[in-house]
Amino acid sequence: MFMPRAYDRAITIFSPEGRLYQVEYALELVKRGAPIVGVYSPEGAVLAANETPESRLEDPEYFRKIFQFDDHVGATIAGLSSDARVLIGQARIFCQSNKLLYDEPVDVEVLTRRIGDIYQVYTQHAGVRPFGVSLIIAGVDQTGCRVLTTDPSGSYRGYRATAVGRKSEEANKLLEERYRDGVTLDEAVGLAVDAVRVASEGEVTSRVVKAAVIPTATRTFRRLTDDEVEKHLK
Amino acid sequence: MFMPRAYDRAITIFSPEGRLYQVEYALELVKRGAPIVGVYSPEGAVLAANETPESRLEDPEYFRKIFQFDDHVGATIAGLSSDARVLIGQARIFCQSNKLLYDEPVDVEVLTRRIGDIYQVYTQHAGVRPFGVSLIIAGVDQTGCRVLTTDPSGSYRGYRATAVGRKSEEANKLLEERYRDGVTLDEAVGLAVDAVRVASEGEVTSRVVKAAVIPTATRTFRRLTDDEVEKHLK
Amino acid sequence: MFMPRAYDRAITIFSPEGRLYQVEYALELVKRGAPIVGVYSPEGAVLAANETPESRLEDPEYFRKIFQFDDHVGATIAGLSSDARVLIGQARIFCQSNKLLYDEPVDVEVLTRRIGDIYQVYTQHAGVRPFGVSLIIAGVDQTGCRVLTTDPSGSYRGYRATAVGRKSEEANKLLEERYRDGVTLDEAVGLAVDAVRVASEGEVTSRVVKAAVIPTATRTFRRLTDDEVEKHLK
Amino acid sequence: MFMPRAYDRAITIFSPEGRLYQVEYALELVKRGAPIVGVYSPEGAVLAANETPESRLEDPEYFRKIFQFDDHVGATIAGLSSDARVLIGQARIFCQSNKLLYDEPVDVEVLTRRIGDIYQVYTQHAGVRPFGVSLIIAGVDQTGCRVLTTDPSGSYRGYRATAVGRKSEEANKLLEERYRDGVTLDEAVGLAVDAVRVASEGEVTSRVVKAAVIPTATRTFRRLTDDEVEKHLK
Amino acid sequence: MFMPRAYDRAITIFSPEGRLYQVEYALELVKRGAPIVGVYSPEGAVLAANETPESRLEDPEYFRKIFQFDDHVGATIAGLSSDARVLIGQARIFCQSNKLLYDEPVDVEVLTRRIGDIYQVYTQHAGVRPFGVSLIIAGVDQTGCRVLTTDPSGSYRGYRATAVGRKSEEANKLLEERYRDGVTLDEAVGLAVDAVRVASEGEVTSRVVKAAVIPTATRTFRRLTDDEVEKHLK
Amino acid sequence: MFMPRAYDRAITIFSPEGRLYQVEYALELVKRGAPIVGVYSPEGAVLAANETPESRLEDPEYFRKIFQFDDHVGATIAGLSSDARVLIGQARIFCQSNKLLYDEPVDVEVLTRRIGDIYQVYTQHAGVRPFGVSLIIAGVDQTGCRVLTTDPSGSYRGYRATAVGRKSEEANKLLEERYRDGVTLDEAVGLAVDAVRVASEGEVTSRVVKAAVIPTATRTFRRLTDDEVEKHLK
Amino acid sequence: MFMPRAYDRAITIFSPEGRLYQVEYALELVKRGAPIVGVYSPEGAVLAANETPESRLEDPEYFRKIFQFDDHVGATIAGLSSDARVLIGQARIFCQSNKLLYDEPVDVEVLTRRIGDIYQVYTQHAGVRPFGVSLIIAGVDQTGCRVLTTDPSGSYRGYRATAVGRKSEEANKLLEERYRDGVTLDEAVGLAVDAVRVASEGEVTSRVVKAAVIPTATRTFRRLTDDEVEKHLK
């Protein structure tokens, strides 16, 4: 029992089983984060998150889990918010410099790969620890609508619909059962909100479930109002 | 029992449960600090702190827990005062350079995020330890009155009313029970002073409870006189 | 039992038996990766890989295991995809700078040696861990068709046909039994697809088995369509 | 019993209880140092110290515990004299550069904070240990007479009267009992000398008790003669 | 049993017996490498090696153990091929820069000492591990024919005939018994091939035993054909 | 028993008792060094040392313990001679640069403090160990005759007479008993030689006891001849 | 038994007894080296060494233990030959630069001190290990004939005659018994050769005992022929 624990001392190294323990421990932290969801629809991408504050007196305005990166792309986070801020800052800079250099909005996968590369450096070099946060990045670019995830290992994947964080197994089960190709954007929002609800504890209202969409038509990130979310909570 | 203790040796790394032990240990230090409180009112922000000196001969002038950053913003600290000085110095520089660059007072959240980013660096890189102090930052800017907290992890949150430090559970319980939306500034001061009293040990007088306000009207940080505080101690 | 595990703490060092444990642990990770195969034919090189996504909702587009480096050369990977990206990036830069400097496509072995040299640095210097990924690199250059492998130790080898990753022993057994000199490119594709199938778990369809060829005639990397792969799955 | 001791190995880090062990160990060293005292009077500041040499043949001239920093400010030390020299050197440079920059004597608190900031850096960064010495800094500036202490943690406090070092509890008890507001400078000297005597072991003469004053009137550091000290030893 | 193993943790340091464990462990790796042989004849130098690939499908072309450095000098390796590449690269650069600087082929001992110096640095400085490979360097220069070995410690030695790697004791025994002064180059090749055979496992054919000569007459490195080797395998 | 030994691993850090173990261990080394003595007389300073070589064949010329720094100042050493050379080199450079800068011989205390500051750095920073040597520095400057000691902690002290190294307790006892104020230089030499004799083992002759004086009159370092020393050995 | 071994982990640090273990372990390595001897005669200096190769086939030309540094000075080594090469290279550079700067051959002691200073740095700074080799340096300069030794601690000593390495106690016993002042150079060679013989194992012939002289008359390093050595082996 003592042994496996000895591997996370110095830098991010391999265990005898070929696992990067520090990365796996960071993933544990992500699994304890509030649930987040991303859903793809041909009509646009949806991001949703549980933003329940810890006390009645907490100002929900600062307890955000959904962030806009550029007009056409944003993300939702699960894990350490302070670590997330580092990546969000890098993402925004990358979006802006890309626009300046190429005069067009950054490709969503290119942006995600860039964030993944930052993650990777923190898993292979000494003197730092991996980031303790995962992102679901969603956006619309020339290639259409995109929903991708990155995690502390630096790998990224694309999904039709996916949930990360607390009780994500249950949320992902719901998504696998109910997602069908060709969902409308409105259906996608309903699915995302439902998935967050399934993974949440306690009462779930539009006060705590937040969502944003990037419609294919407008290519513009837009936060849903509480009423729009409420509608899907029935 | 030996195991968890092995994780804080080198740098701030993840435990198998995905916790950053050095950060959690720093939070322990904060929890042992003298109680501090911040309260939001539409009429302004309130900061209060217990500044009990350790001996009769100690000069209370140097045992400050409330600091002004700029005309419109200040903070109160719980934890290591020497660590706090580093952050206070950075905050003051940020306020001034912001004023020079943009010709307007710094946004309170932007300032808080900046402090949070400094905290974060000390949790992810080797060769340093996290800061052993938490701050309640309060101020008034274009967006109105703001009360935010930062802690050794680098995360920040906004509150209507919050207490940090020794016996903060009891102070927060009092705040949750008694805070109501739309409190006047005077009521907010009373609430803050009461919360400090609840969390304090020994006799509590205006000699040891200190407070400051940043009224929305003046946007100017002002320390309350002992008499003003005394009034709320009955 | 405690002893061997003590060697992977600091940097990649030798065990008393003269083994580099961190490299061997990285190889464990590679052995757990999805199966990949490379096959040589006088008519061209074949790369094949199992690209099974983890869930029905995962977008296979981002779950790629086969990458093009230049017109005439590509690779397939087993192990950490985020580590692979670092090497793929280096490989592509090397191909381009070689073309610029010498005005001809890079020699496949020269490219592989270069990748191997990057691997090696990460096994001899402190402050980094070895790469947790192996590559099968295939291409056609002036010297003909080439199929080479590199691994976390930085060594590289050439093969008529080889499999890496999960259950590679079974795939390699199949290749040893069935490979014969002078196979046609089409036979080589069949062999590669079969080897991937043998090493795969669950149902194996053209949805999950992907392949690419670099024919000697065209010297141009081309991904096979699902139909072309399906044909070999009978 | 083994556990707590494991925390002081690498750099100055937090224990699970949120304590900085290396700083606390440095304070142990300070507690074993020869006793030093500082006393505030409206008429000026007093520094006193036990400068007992270890042998009859030791030259007391080099066994100083009281140091002048500038005309209007000085300090007495408890702990490692070689560590103290580093801080004394920094203090003197700061006094001089302050005078050059602002054309006025440095503020005593500003000087103390500066020394505290140097201490703090040695508690948060790897590759160094904290300073093993505490200082009582006393002086007279525009704001009047000041007596402040700094310690290995980098925090500083102001006092009417305070003792540091060996048996400082007894000396502080005497000071708390006998100090009264408005003491004359001569009474303050008497109090300081008495406090040093209480904390000293063996015979206590003007050979071993040394004192210095910075009168408010002259703002000039002056060492007391043996006769002046003797008078207060009765 | 735990003790000796504790010495290889950090950098290459001395054990209480005055041994450099990391170097000795690297030598263990060399002893497990495929057998290599070097033989001196007044008529030229011979290098021979077992280049048995691991599988029937491995391309022997990339499984080389004998490398040419310059027209008049080459080497054979036992140990980690990726580590060897670093040294081979350095050797080739040294040969070329020597030719440019002095307008004559590099002296074989000077070249070997240079390689030995690179080895040595990796045994005395932190942050690197020793090289896990030994070389037999052979060549012909103004001073005649030379056969030298280097190993992970950085020391080098000259030999009439020597074997390194797996079962080198048996190969060296054969060389000691059968080597006689004044052997012809052809006899030297026979001896080298025989020594490799003795140290090899499994069937030994010209497919797996490779050899190269640098005749004194031509001073030109030449790989022997399979037929030339076959002749000596009877 | 295991615990205290764990503190000297990494850098020079504090033990729970507030001791710097590496410094204390270095002092152990000094205590095992050959005895050295310094004596003050109003007529000049005396340095004496036991320079017994280890074997009959050792050349006493290289076994020096007394070194001249400048015309008016020198030192004798106890501990590691190779560490001493570093400090001696620094001292000589400091004397010369001081003479160049200020056109007068360096003050003996200023020189000693400078050496002490070098010592101190090696006790507070990682990556080095403290110096394993103590010095008795003696000289004559404007302020008269000076005898000072420095040790691995970097602290320095002045003495009328003092002994360091093997059996220094016995030598210091003799000095305390027999030293009287106003000794002549000749008496001081006698005292110094006697103190070295008391602390020495085996036969003590002018072959092994060496001495040097810096008379107040000449301010010039001069080694005593064997005859001059012999006279005091009776 | 575990304890003392814990001290050699990180850098060269002091044990509680004030010993530098890494240096002592390096000396163990030196004690296991082949025996070397240096002898002083008013007519010149002698160096002798056992250069027995490990096998009949080893080329004695590369198994040198005696090295020339400059016309008038050379050395013999015991320990790691690869470490020795670093020091030999530094010595030769120092001889040449000294000649260029001062237009005269370097003083033998100055050269030895320089080598000692290099040794010392490797015992006080982290990131390196001490050198695992001792040198006997001999030469003739303006001050006459010199025989000095340096060792891994960086200290150096002069001798009439001395032996280092395997069985050096026996060789030194022989030298102490038989050395007499005023030996001729020829007698000194005899003594040196005898001392090597006493410390050697197995048959001792002029094939394995090598010697060099630097006569006072010529001040020129000269290797003795096998016949000259043979003469002294009877």
Short mmCIF file of N, CA, C and O in Angstrom, two decimals, chain F residues 8-55:
data_model
loop_
_atom_site.label_atom_id
_atom_site.label_comp_id
_atom_site.label_asym_id
_atom_site.label_seq_id
_atom_site.Cartn_x
_atom_site.Cartn_y
_atom_site.Cartn_z
N ASP F 8 20.95 16.51 8.00
CA ASP F 8 22.06 17.05 7.22
C ASP F 8 22.01 16.61 5.77
O ASP F 8 23.03 16.66 5.09
N ARG F 9 20.89 16.18 5.30
CA ARG F 9 20.85 15.65 3.95
C ARG F 9 21.00 16.70 2.86
O ARG F 9 21.89 16.65 2.06
N ALA F 10 20.09 17.62 2.83
CA ALA F 10 20.02 18.46 1.64
C ALA F 10 20.90 19.69 1.77
O ALA F 10 22.06 19.68 1.36
N ILE F 11 20.40 20.75 2.33
CA ILE F 11 21.21 21.94 2.50
C ILE F 11 21.37 22.16 3.99
O ILE F 11 20.91 21.38 4.80
N THR F 12 22.05 23.22 4.35
CA THR F 12 22.26 23.55 5.74
C THR F 12 20.96 24.10 6.31
O THR F 12 20.62 25.25 6.05
N ILE F 13 20.23 23.26 7.06
CA ILE F 13 18.93 23.68 7.57
C ILE F 13 18.91 23.57 9.09
O ILE F 13 19.81 23.00 9.70
N PHE F 14 17.85 24.10 9.68
CA PHE F 14 17.72 24.07 11.13
C PHE F 14 17.17 22.73 11.61
O PHE F 14 16.25 22.17 11.00
N SER F 15 17.67 22.26 12.72
CA SER F 15 17.06 21.13 13.41
C SER F 15 15.95 21.68 14.29
O SER F 15 15.87 22.89 14.50
N PRO F 16 15.06 20.79 14.81
CA PRO F 16 13.98 21.28 15.67
C PRO F 16 14.51 22.10 16.85
O PRO F 16 13.82 22.96 17.37
N GLU F 17 15.74 21.84 17.26
CA GLU F 17 16.30 22.60 18.37
C GLU F 17 16.91 23.92 17.91
O GLU F 17 17.53 24.64 18.69
N GLY F 18 16.81 24.22 16.63
CA GLY F 18 17.34 25.49 16.14
C GLY F 18 18.84 25.47 15.93
O GLY F 18 19.49 26.50 16.00
N ARG F 19 19.37 24.27 15.65
CA ARG F 19 20.81 24.20 15.38
C ARG F 19 21.03 23.93 13.90
O ARG F 19 20.25 23.26 13.25
N LEU F 20 22.12 24.46 13.36
CA LEU F 20 22.47 24.20 11.97
C LEU F 20 23.44 23.02 11.99
O LEU F 20 24.65 23.17 12.22
N TYR F 21 22.94 21.82 11.76
CA TYR F 21 23.77 20.63 11.92
C TYR F 21 25.02 20.64 11.05
O TYR F 21 26.10 20.31 11.51
N GLN F 22 24.87 20.99 9.77
CA GLN F 22 26.05 20.95 8.90
C GLN F 22 27.15 21.84 9.47
O GLN F 22 28.33 21.52 9.39
N VAL F 23 26.77 22.97 10.06
CA VAL F 23 27.77 23.85 10.66
C VAL F 23 28.39 23.17 11.88
O VAL F 23 29.62 23.20 12.08
N GLU F 24 27.57 22.51 12.66
CA GLU F 24 28.10 21.85 13.86
C GLU F 24 29.00 20.67 13.48
O GLU F 24 29.99 20.40 14.16
N TYR F 25 28.66 20.00 12.40
CA TYR F 25 29.51 18.89 11.96
C TYR F 25 30.84 19.41 11.45
O TYR F 25 31.89 18.80 11.64
N ALA F 26 30.79 20.56 10.77
CA ALA F 26 32.03 21.16 10.29
C ALA F 26 32.91 21.55 11.49
O ALA F 26 34.14 21.40 11.45
N LEU F 27 32.27 22.00 12.56
CA LEU F 27 33.04 22.34 13.76
C LEU F 27 33.68 21.10 14.38
O LEU F 27 34.76 21.18 14.96
N GLU F 28 33.01 19.95 14.23
CA GLU F 28 33.62 18.69 14.69
C GLU F 28 34.94 18.45 13.96
O GLU F 28 35.93 18.01 14.54
N LEU F 29 34.92 18.72 12.67
CA LEU F 29 36.13 18.53 11.87
C LEU F 29 37.21 19.47 12.37
O LEU F 29 38.38 19.08 12.48
N VAL F 30 36.83 20.71 12.66
CA VAL F 30 37.80 21.68 13.16
C VAL F 30 38.41 21.20 14.49
O VAL F 30 39.62 21.30 14.71
N LYS F 31 37.56 20.63 15.32
CA LYS F 31 38.04 20.17 16.64
C LYS F 31 39.03 19.02 16.52
O LYS F 31 39.75 18.71 17.46
N ARG F 32 39.02 18.36 15.40
CA ARG F 32 39.97 17.27 15.20
C ARG F 32 41.25 17.74 14.53
O ARG F 32 42.18 16.97 14.35
N GLY F 33 41.28 19.02 14.12
CA GLY F 33 42.47 19.56 13.46
C GLY F 33 43.62 19.76 14.44
O GLY F 33 43.42 19.79 15.66
N ALA F 34 44.82 19.92 13.91
CA ALA F 34 45.99 20.17 14.75
C ALA F 34 45.80 21.48 15.52
O ALA F 34 45.20 22.42 15.01
N PRO F 35 46.31 21.56 16.76
CA PRO F 35 46.05 22.75 17.60
C PRO F 35 46.72 24.01 17.05
O PRO F 35 47.86 23.97 16.59
N ILE F 36 45.99 25.12 17.16
CA ILE F 36 46.52 26.44 16.78
C ILE F 36 46.19 27.44 17.89
O ILE F 36 45.22 27.27 18.61
N VAL F 37 47.03 28.47 17.99
CA VAL F 37 46.89 29.44 19.08
C VAL F 37 47.16 30.85 18.57
O VAL F 37 47.99 31.04 17.67
N GLY F 38 46.42 31.82 19.13
CA GLY F 38 46.70 33.23 18.88
C GLY F 38 46.77 33.97 20.20
O GLY F 38 45.95 33.72 21.09
N VAL F 39 47.75 34.86 20.36
CA VAL F 39 47.88 35.61 21.62
C VAL F 39 48.11 37.09 21.31
O VAL F 39 48.88 37.43 20.41
N TYR F 40 47.43 37.92 22.09
CA TYR F 40 47.54 39.37 21.95
C TYR F 40 48.50 39.91 22.99
O TYR F 40 48.45 39.52 24.17
N SER F 41 49.38 40.79 22.56
CA SER F 41 50.22 41.55 23.48
C SER F 41 50.17 42.99 23.01
O SER F 41 50.01 43.25 21.81
N PRO F 42 50.25 43.94 23.94
CA PRO F 42 50.29 45.33 23.49
C PRO F 42 51.45 45.56 22.51
O PRO F 42 51.41 46.45 21.67
N GLU F 43 52.45 44.68 22.59
CA GLU F 43 53.61 44.83 21.70
C GLU F 43 53.45 44.11 20.37
O GLU F 43 54.33 44.18 19.51
N GLY F 44 52.36 43.37 20.22
CA GLY F 44 52.16 42.67 18.94
C GLY F 44 51.35 41.41 19.10
O GLY F 44 51.00 41.01 20.20
N ALA F 45 51.03 40.80 17.95
CA ALA F 45 50.21 39.60 17.94
C ALA F 45 51.08 38.38 17.66
O ALA F 45 52.08 38.48 16.95
N VAL F 46 50.66 37.23 18.23
CA VAL F 46 51.42 35.99 18.03
C VAL F 46 50.48 34.92 17.48
O VAL F 46 49.35 34.80 17.93
N LEU F 47 50.98 34.18 16.51
CA LEU F 47 50.27 33.00 15.99
C LEU F 47 51.17 31.80 16.19
O LEU F 47 52.38 31.87 15.93
N ALA F 48 50.62 30.67 16.63
CA ALA F 48 51.43 29.46 16.77
C ALA F 48 50.60 28.27 16.38
O ALA F 48 49.36 28.29 16.49
N ALA F 49 51.27 27.22 15.89
CA ALA F 49 50.55 26.04 15.42
C ALA F 49 51.43 24.82 15.50
O ALA F 49 52.66 24.91 15.45
N ASN F 50 50.78 23.68 15.62
CA ASN F 50 51.49 22.41 15.55
C ASN F 50 51.50 21.96 14.10
O ASN F 50 50.44 21.73 13.51
N GLU F 51 52.68 21.86 13.51
CA GLU F 51 52.77 21.46 12.11
C GLU F 51 53.40 20.08 11.96
O GLU F 51 54.19 19.85 11.03
N THR F 52 53.09 19.16 12.86
CA THR F 52 53.67 17.82 12.79
C THR F 52 53.27 17.10 11.51
O THR F 52 52.08 16.89 11.27
N PRO F 53 54.22 16.72 10.70
CA PRO F 53 53.87 15.94 9.51
C PRO F 53 53.49 14.51 9.92
O PRO F 53 53.80 14.06 11.01
N GLU F 54 52.81 13.82 9.01
CA GLU F 54 52.31 12.49 9.34
C GLU F 54 53.37 11.40 9.27
O GLU F 54 53.22 10.34 9.87
N SER F 55 54.41 11.63 8.50
CA SER F 55 55.45 10.61 8.43
C SER F 55 56.81 11.29 8.40
O SER F 55 56.93 12.47 8.10
#
